[in-house]
Amino acid sequence: EKGGYEHFMAKEIMEQPKAFRDTIFPRIQQGRVVLDDLQIGREELEGLDKLYIIACGSSYHVGVAAKYTLERLLRKPVEVTLASEFRYCEPIVTERTMALVISQSGETIDTLAAMREAKRLGARVLSIVNVVGSTIARESDDVLYTWAGPEIAVATTKAYSTQLALIYLIGLYFADLLGTISREEYGRIVDELLLIPTKLEQILENRKDIQYFASIYFNHPSVFFIGRNIDYAVGLEGSLKLKEISYIHSEAYAAGELKHGTISLIEPGTLVVALAGYSQLFEKTMSNVVEVKSRGADVLGLTVASKAEDMAKTTDHTIVIPDTHPMLLPSLEVVPMQLFAYYVALQRGCDIDKPRNLAKSVTVE
Ligand code: F6R
């Protein structure tokens, strides 16, 4: 049942190229995104004044990445809120709001309750769900399924990846309807999207490198994930993966925010995982890497092939991923983060598929 792997998590990490393909390929025809299951039309879309993303945990982290992506593509404000906060913050939601609800299980009680509240306030609900026929899927106005297949490990991997994949499709589809994307840019992104599964396979083939880095760093007591923009969004997920399965304390920080407090925690022996795949901000993030290095941190960097040599001048070790369209970077970056957490937890002898105190589907508030 684990397909020859020691853990479901390893199996599910390895299934990501297929899950990504299954989610994306049937919805791209002749170079165009086709979302037949979506009922929303151009006029309604134009009338929207806001997208409100609602989710918990890793699904929320997809939402954080989605905010960067969707605001850029649609030029409409996107808010991202934790479902457990949404109901109690007097959310500004009207008939002109679209609620984008993200959930693997489709049963997370906080997310479900927030979705019901958004509906009550008049929002149109579009959900991204993995489990077919789940409550969130049934109660949404529109649902797009992530065809990831059953996810057994408590720590999500392939659901996260396919949720992100759907964000790209939604972004392209809506941007096309709204006329906020040029033909050339649309074509470039679609072409790159179709290459992601192959690039994921390349990353997975090189997993021994990540295992080696894990063997160096598995005993570090404290880890900081830093990055800017979408690199920061992936840092949030990398940090959650590590702490939930390896029980190492970690935090994700927007790289530019370090000097506003957290840098006081950097000392010799602290591990900093520096994500700098987003080329536009590479130099900026690297200046923060220099700051933490000079305070004694060990730095494991992650960047794209075209920047690898540059990065390696400053970092102790560097994870290299293939170049892609900047918008799609989180899809490639997250996989080494999942592998790193997995191999660190393996070295530490943790119960990887069932970490302590956690449940796969959280149906209590
Ligand atoms: C982390 C993880 C959780 C879930 C969260 C939401 O690895 O799996 O943080 O992402 O509980 O669950 P869903 O997506 O089922 O609503």
PDB file of N, CA and C in Angstrom, residues 2 5-13 151-157 211 214 218 240-248 337-360:
ATOM      1  N   LYS A   2       2.094   1.136   0.573  1.00  0.00           N
ATOM      2  CA  LYS A   2       2.971   2.310   0.543  1.00  0.00           C
ATOM      3  C   LYS A   2       3.822   2.323  -0.728  1.00  0.00           C
ATOM      4  N   TYR A   5       7.576   2.303  -0.455  1.00  0.00           N
ATOM      5  CA  TYR A   5       8.224   3.342   0.360  1.00  0.00           C
ATOM      6  C   TYR A   5       8.042   3.038   1.842  1.00  0.00           C
ATOM      7  N   GLU A   6       8.945   3.604   2.631  1.00  0.00           N
ATOM      8  CA  GLU A   6       8.909   3.365   4.063  1.00  0.00           C
ATOM      9  C   GLU A   6       7.723   4.082   4.727  1.00  0.00           C
ATOM     10  N   HIS A   7       7.347   5.193   4.146  1.00  0.00           N
ATOM     11  CA  HIS A   7       6.248   5.979   4.714  1.00  0.00           C
ATOM     12  C   HIS A   7       5.311   6.479   3.619  1.00  0.00           C
ATOM     13  N   PHE A   8       4.059   6.713   4.012  1.00  0.00           N
ATOM     14  CA  PHE A   8       3.112   7.325   3.076  1.00  0.00           C
ATOM     15  C   PHE A   8       3.619   8.698   2.629  1.00  0.00           C
ATOM     16  N   MET A   9       4.259   9.417   3.576  1.00  0.00           N
ATOM     17  CA  MET A   9       4.706  10.756   3.193  1.00  0.00           C
ATOM     18  C   MET A   9       5.689  10.690   2.025  1.00  0.00           C
ATOM     19  N   ALA A  10       6.615   9.713   2.075  1.00  0.00           N
ATOM     20  CA  ALA A  10       7.592   9.578   0.989  1.00  0.00           C
ATOM     21  C   ALA A  10       6.879   9.226  -0.310  1.00  0.00           C
ATOM     22  N   LYS A  11       5.937   8.314  -0.217  1.00  0.00           N
ATOM     23  CA  LYS A  11       5.179   7.919  -1.413  1.00  0.00           C
ATOM     24  C   LYS A  11       4.447   9.128  -2.004  1.00  0.00           C
ATOM     25  N   GLU A  12       3.833   9.901  -1.132  1.00  0.00           N
ATOM     26  CA  GLU A  12       3.020  11.028  -1.604  1.00  0.00           C
ATOM     27  C   GLU A  12       3.889  12.160  -2.161  1.00  0.00           C
ATOM     28  N   ILE A  13       5.075  12.333  -1.585  1.00  0.00           N
ATOM     29  CA  ILE A  13       6.016  13.316  -2.148  1.00  0.00           C
ATOM     30  C   ILE A  13       6.372  12.893  -3.578  1.00  0.00           C
ATOM     31  N   GLU A 151      -4.790  11.156   0.291  1.00  0.00           N
ATOM     32  CA  GLU A 151      -3.571  11.546   1.005  1.00  0.00           C
ATOM     33  C   GLU A 151      -3.678  10.966   2.417  1.00  0.00           C
ATOM     34  N   ILE A 152      -2.726  10.112   2.753  1.00  0.00           N
ATOM     35  CA  ILE A 152      -2.800   9.377   4.022  1.00  0.00           C
ATOM     36  C   ILE A 152      -1.923  10.018   5.102  1.00  0.00           C
ATOM     37  N   ALA A 153      -0.695  10.393   4.748  1.00  0.00           N
ATOM     38  CA  ALA A 153       0.207  11.003   5.738  1.00  0.00           C
ATOM     39  C   ALA A 153      -0.460  12.251   6.310  1.00  0.00           C
ATOM     40  N   VAL A 154      -0.276  12.457   7.605  1.00  0.00           N
ATOM     41  CA  VAL A 154      -0.885  13.630   8.243  1.00  0.00           C
ATOM     42  C   VAL A 154      -0.329  14.918   7.616  1.00  0.00           C
ATOM     43  N   ALA A 155       0.968  14.963   7.398  1.00  0.00           N
ATOM     44  CA  ALA A 155       1.570  16.157   6.791  1.00  0.00           C
ATOM     45  C   ALA A 155       1.255  16.169   5.298  1.00  0.00           C
ATOM     46  N   THR A 156       0.629  17.227   4.860  1.00  0.00           N
ATOM     47  CA  THR A 156       0.210  17.268   3.455  1.00  0.00           C
ATOM     48  C   THR A 156       1.383  17.587   2.527  1.00  0.00           C
ATOM     49  N   THR A 157       1.382  16.985   1.369  1.00  0.00           N
ATOM     50  CA  THR A 157       2.419  17.272   0.360  1.00  0.00           C
ATOM     51  C   THR A 157       1.764  17.416  -1.016  1.00  0.00           C
ATOM     52  N   GLN A 211      18.859  14.616   1.202  1.00  0.00           N
ATOM     53  CA  GLN A 211      19.090  13.689   2.310  1.00  0.00           C
ATOM     54  C   GLN A 211      20.451  13.965   2.955  1.00  0.00           C
ATOM     55  N   ALA A 214      20.165  17.016   5.079  1.00  0.00           N
ATOM     56  CA  ALA A 214      19.433  16.669   6.300  1.00  0.00           C
ATOM     57  C   ALA A 214      20.365  15.973   7.295  1.00  0.00           C
ATOM     58  N   PHE A 218      20.320  17.787  10.914  1.00  0.00           N
ATOM     59  CA  PHE A 218      19.154  17.242  11.640  1.00  0.00           C
ATOM     60  C   PHE A 218      19.181  17.535  13.136  1.00  0.00           C
ATOM     61  N   LEU A 240       6.514  24.812   8.528  1.00  0.00           N
ATOM     62  CA  LEU A 240       5.456  23.968   9.109  1.00  0.00           C
ATOM     63  C   LEU A 240       5.773  22.489   8.911  1.00  0.00           C
ATOM     64  N   LYS A 241       6.225  22.125   7.711  1.00  0.00           N
ATOM     65  CA  LYS A 241       6.559  20.727   7.439  1.00  0.00           C
ATOM     66  C   LYS A 241       7.607  20.250   8.441  1.00  0.00           C
ATOM     67  N   LEU A 242       8.665  21.072   8.616  1.00  0.00           N
ATOM     68  CA  LEU A 242       9.759  20.661   9.494  1.00  0.00           C
ATOM     69  C   LEU A 242       9.272  20.502  10.929  1.00  0.00           C
ATOM     70  N   LYS A 243       8.552  21.504  11.439  1.00  0.00           N
ATOM     71  CA  LYS A 243       8.207  21.422  12.868  1.00  0.00           C
ATOM     72  C   LYS A 243       7.180  20.349  13.125  1.00  0.00           C
ATOM     73  N   GLU A 244       6.251  20.138  12.202  1.00  0.00           N
ATOM     74  CA  GLU A 244       5.207  19.154  12.528  1.00  0.00           C
ATOM     75  C   GLU A 244       5.720  17.724  12.536  1.00  0.00           C
ATOM     76  N   ILE A 245       6.679  17.398  11.692  1.00  0.00           N
ATOM     77  CA  ILE A 245       7.106  15.996  11.691  1.00  0.00           C
ATOM     78  C   ILE A 245       8.444  15.735  12.384  1.00  0.00           C
ATOM     79  N   SER A 246       9.281  16.777  12.537  1.00  0.00           N
ATOM     80  CA  SER A 246      10.585  16.512  13.169  1.00  0.00           C
ATOM     81  C   SER A 246      10.653  17.066  14.598  1.00  0.00           C
ATOM     82  N   TYR A 247       9.655  17.882  14.977  1.00  0.00           N
ATOM     83  CA  TYR A 247       9.573  18.515  16.298  1.00  0.00           C
ATOM     84  C   TYR A 247      10.724  19.484  16.564  1.00  0.00           C
ATOM     85  N   ILE A 248      11.358  19.954  15.505  1.00  0.00           N
ATOM     86  CA  ILE A 248      12.372  21.007  15.675  1.00  0.00           C
ATOM     87  C   ILE A 248      11.657  22.356  15.622  1.00  0.00           C
ATOM     88  N   MET A 337      11.772  21.383   0.224  1.00  0.00           N
ATOM     89  CA  MET A 337      11.407  21.682   1.614  1.00  0.00           C
ATOM     90  C   MET A 337      10.714  20.466   2.263  1.00  0.00           C
ATOM     91  N   GLN A 338       9.832  19.831   1.493  1.00  0.00           N
ATOM     92  CA  GLN A 338       9.160  18.622   2.000  1.00  0.00           C
ATOM     93  C   GLN A 338      10.183  17.509   2.239  1.00  0.00           C
ATOM     94  N   LEU A 339      11.089  17.347   1.278  1.00  0.00           N
ATOM     95  CA  LEU A 339      12.098  16.288   1.396  1.00  0.00           C
ATOM     96  C   LEU A 339      13.018  16.555   2.586  1.00  0.00           C
ATOM     97  N   PHE A 340      13.367  17.816   2.767  1.00  0.00           N
ATOM     98  CA  PHE A 340      14.255  18.167   3.882  1.00  0.00           C
ATOM     99  C   PHE A 340      13.585  17.798   5.204  1.00  0.00           C
ATOM    100  N   ALA A 341      12.321  18.196   5.366  1.00  0.00           N
ATOM    101  CA  ALA A 341      11.597  17.864   6.596  1.00  0.00           C
ATOM    102  C   ALA A 341      11.530  16.346   6.772  1.00  0.00           C
ATOM    103  N   TYR A 342      11.241  15.659   5.686  1.00  0.00           N
ATOM    104  CA  TYR A 342      11.105  14.200   5.749  1.00  0.00           C
ATOM    105  C   TYR A 342      12.417  13.538   6.201  1.00  0.00           C
ATOM    106  N   TYR A 343      13.516  13.921   5.572  1.00  0.00           N
ATOM    107  CA  TYR A 343      14.794  13.269   5.901  1.00  0.00           C
ATOM    108  C   TYR A 343      15.296  13.666   7.293  1.00  0.00           C
ATOM    109  N   VAL A 344      15.021  14.888   7.702  1.00  0.00           N
ATOM    110  CA  VAL A 344      15.400  15.293   9.063  1.00  0.00           C
ATOM    111  C   VAL A 344      14.612  14.450  10.072  1.00  0.00           C
ATOM    112  N   ALA A 345      13.313  14.315   9.839  1.00  0.00           N
ATOM    113  CA  ALA A 345      12.472  13.524  10.750  1.00  0.00           C
ATOM    114  C   ALA A 345      12.906  12.061  10.759  1.00  0.00           C
ATOM    115  N   LEU A 346      13.326  11.567   9.595  1.00  0.00           N
ATOM    116  CA  LEU A 346      13.791  10.183   9.491  1.00  0.00           C
ATOM    117  C   LEU A 346      15.048   9.979  10.347  1.00  0.00           C
ATOM    118  N   GLN A 347      15.984  10.926  10.218  1.00  0.00           N
ATOM    119  CA  GLN A 347      17.228  10.870  11.012  1.00  0.00           C
ATOM    120  C   GLN A 347      16.933  10.901  12.502  1.00  0.00           C
ATOM    121  N   ARG A 348      15.897  11.629  12.871  1.00  0.00           N
ATOM    122  CA  ARG A 348      15.570  11.795  14.284  1.00  0.00           C
ATOM    123  C   ARG A 348      14.663  10.694  14.804  1.00  0.00           C
ATOM    124  N   GLY A 349      14.302   9.764  13.932  1.00  0.00           N
ATOM    125  CA  GLY A 349      13.502   8.613  14.349  1.00  0.00           C
ATOM    126  C   GLY A 349      12.069   8.967  14.712  1.00  0.00           C
ATOM    127  N   CYS A 350      11.517   9.979  14.074  1.00  0.00           N
ATOM    128  CA  CYS A 350      10.144  10.403  14.402  1.00  0.00           C
ATOM    129  C   CYS A 350       9.102   9.529  13.697  1.00  0.00           C
ATOM    130  N   ASP A 351       7.898   9.592  14.237  1.00  0.00           N
ATOM    131  CA  ASP A 351       6.775   8.869  13.649  1.00  0.00           C
ATOM    132  C   ASP A 351       6.208   9.731  12.509  1.00  0.00           C
ATOM    133  N   ILE A 352       6.799   9.589  11.336  1.00  0.00           N
ATOM    134  CA  ILE A 352       6.591  10.559  10.258  1.00  0.00           C
ATOM    135  C   ILE A 352       5.142  10.659   9.782  1.00  0.00           C
ATOM    136  N   ASP A 353       4.505   9.528   9.585  1.00  0.00           N
ATOM    137  CA  ASP A 353       3.137   9.593   9.034  1.00  0.00           C
ATOM    138  C   ASP A 353       2.098  10.012  10.056  1.00  0.00           C
ATOM    139  N   LYS A 354       2.431   9.841  11.340  1.00  0.00           N
ATOM    140  CA  LYS A 354       1.465  10.186  12.387  1.00  0.00           C
ATOM    141  C   LYS A 354       2.145  10.985  13.487  1.00  0.00           C
ATOM    142  N   PRO A 355       2.523  12.219  13.198  1.00  0.00           N
ATOM    143  CA  PRO A 355       3.201  13.006  14.235  1.00  0.00           C
ATOM    144  C   PRO A 355       2.321  13.193  15.470  1.00  0.00           C
ATOM    145  N   ARG A 356       2.974  13.334  16.614  1.00  0.00           N
ATOM    146  CA  ARG A 356       2.236  13.410  17.877  1.00  0.00           C
ATOM    147  C   ARG A 356       1.230  14.573  17.865  1.00  0.00           C
ATOM    148  N   ASN A 357       0.133  14.376  18.516  1.00  0.00           N
ATOM    149  CA  ASN A 357      -0.900  15.415  18.749  1.00  0.00           C
ATOM    150  C   ASN A 357      -1.647  15.890  17.503  1.00  0.00           C
ATOM    151  N   LEU A 358      -1.337  15.344  16.346  1.00  0.00           N
ATOM    152  CA  LEU A 358      -1.973  15.861  15.129  1.00  0.00           C
ATOM    153  C   LEU A 358      -2.949  14.847  14.525  1.00  0.00           C
ATOM    154  N   ALA A 359      -3.993  15.385  13.890  1.00  0.00           N
ATOM    155  CA  ALA A 359      -4.944  14.525  13.183  1.00  0.00           C
ATOM    156  C   ALA A 359      -4.984  14.960  11.724  1.00  0.00           C
ATOM    157  N   LYS A 360      -5.331  14.039  10.854  1.00  0.00           N
ATOM    158  CA  LYS A 360      -5.346  14.363   9.419  1.00  0.00           C
ATOM    159  C   LYS A 360      -6.445  15.368   9.100  1.00  0.00           C
TER     160      LYS A 360
END
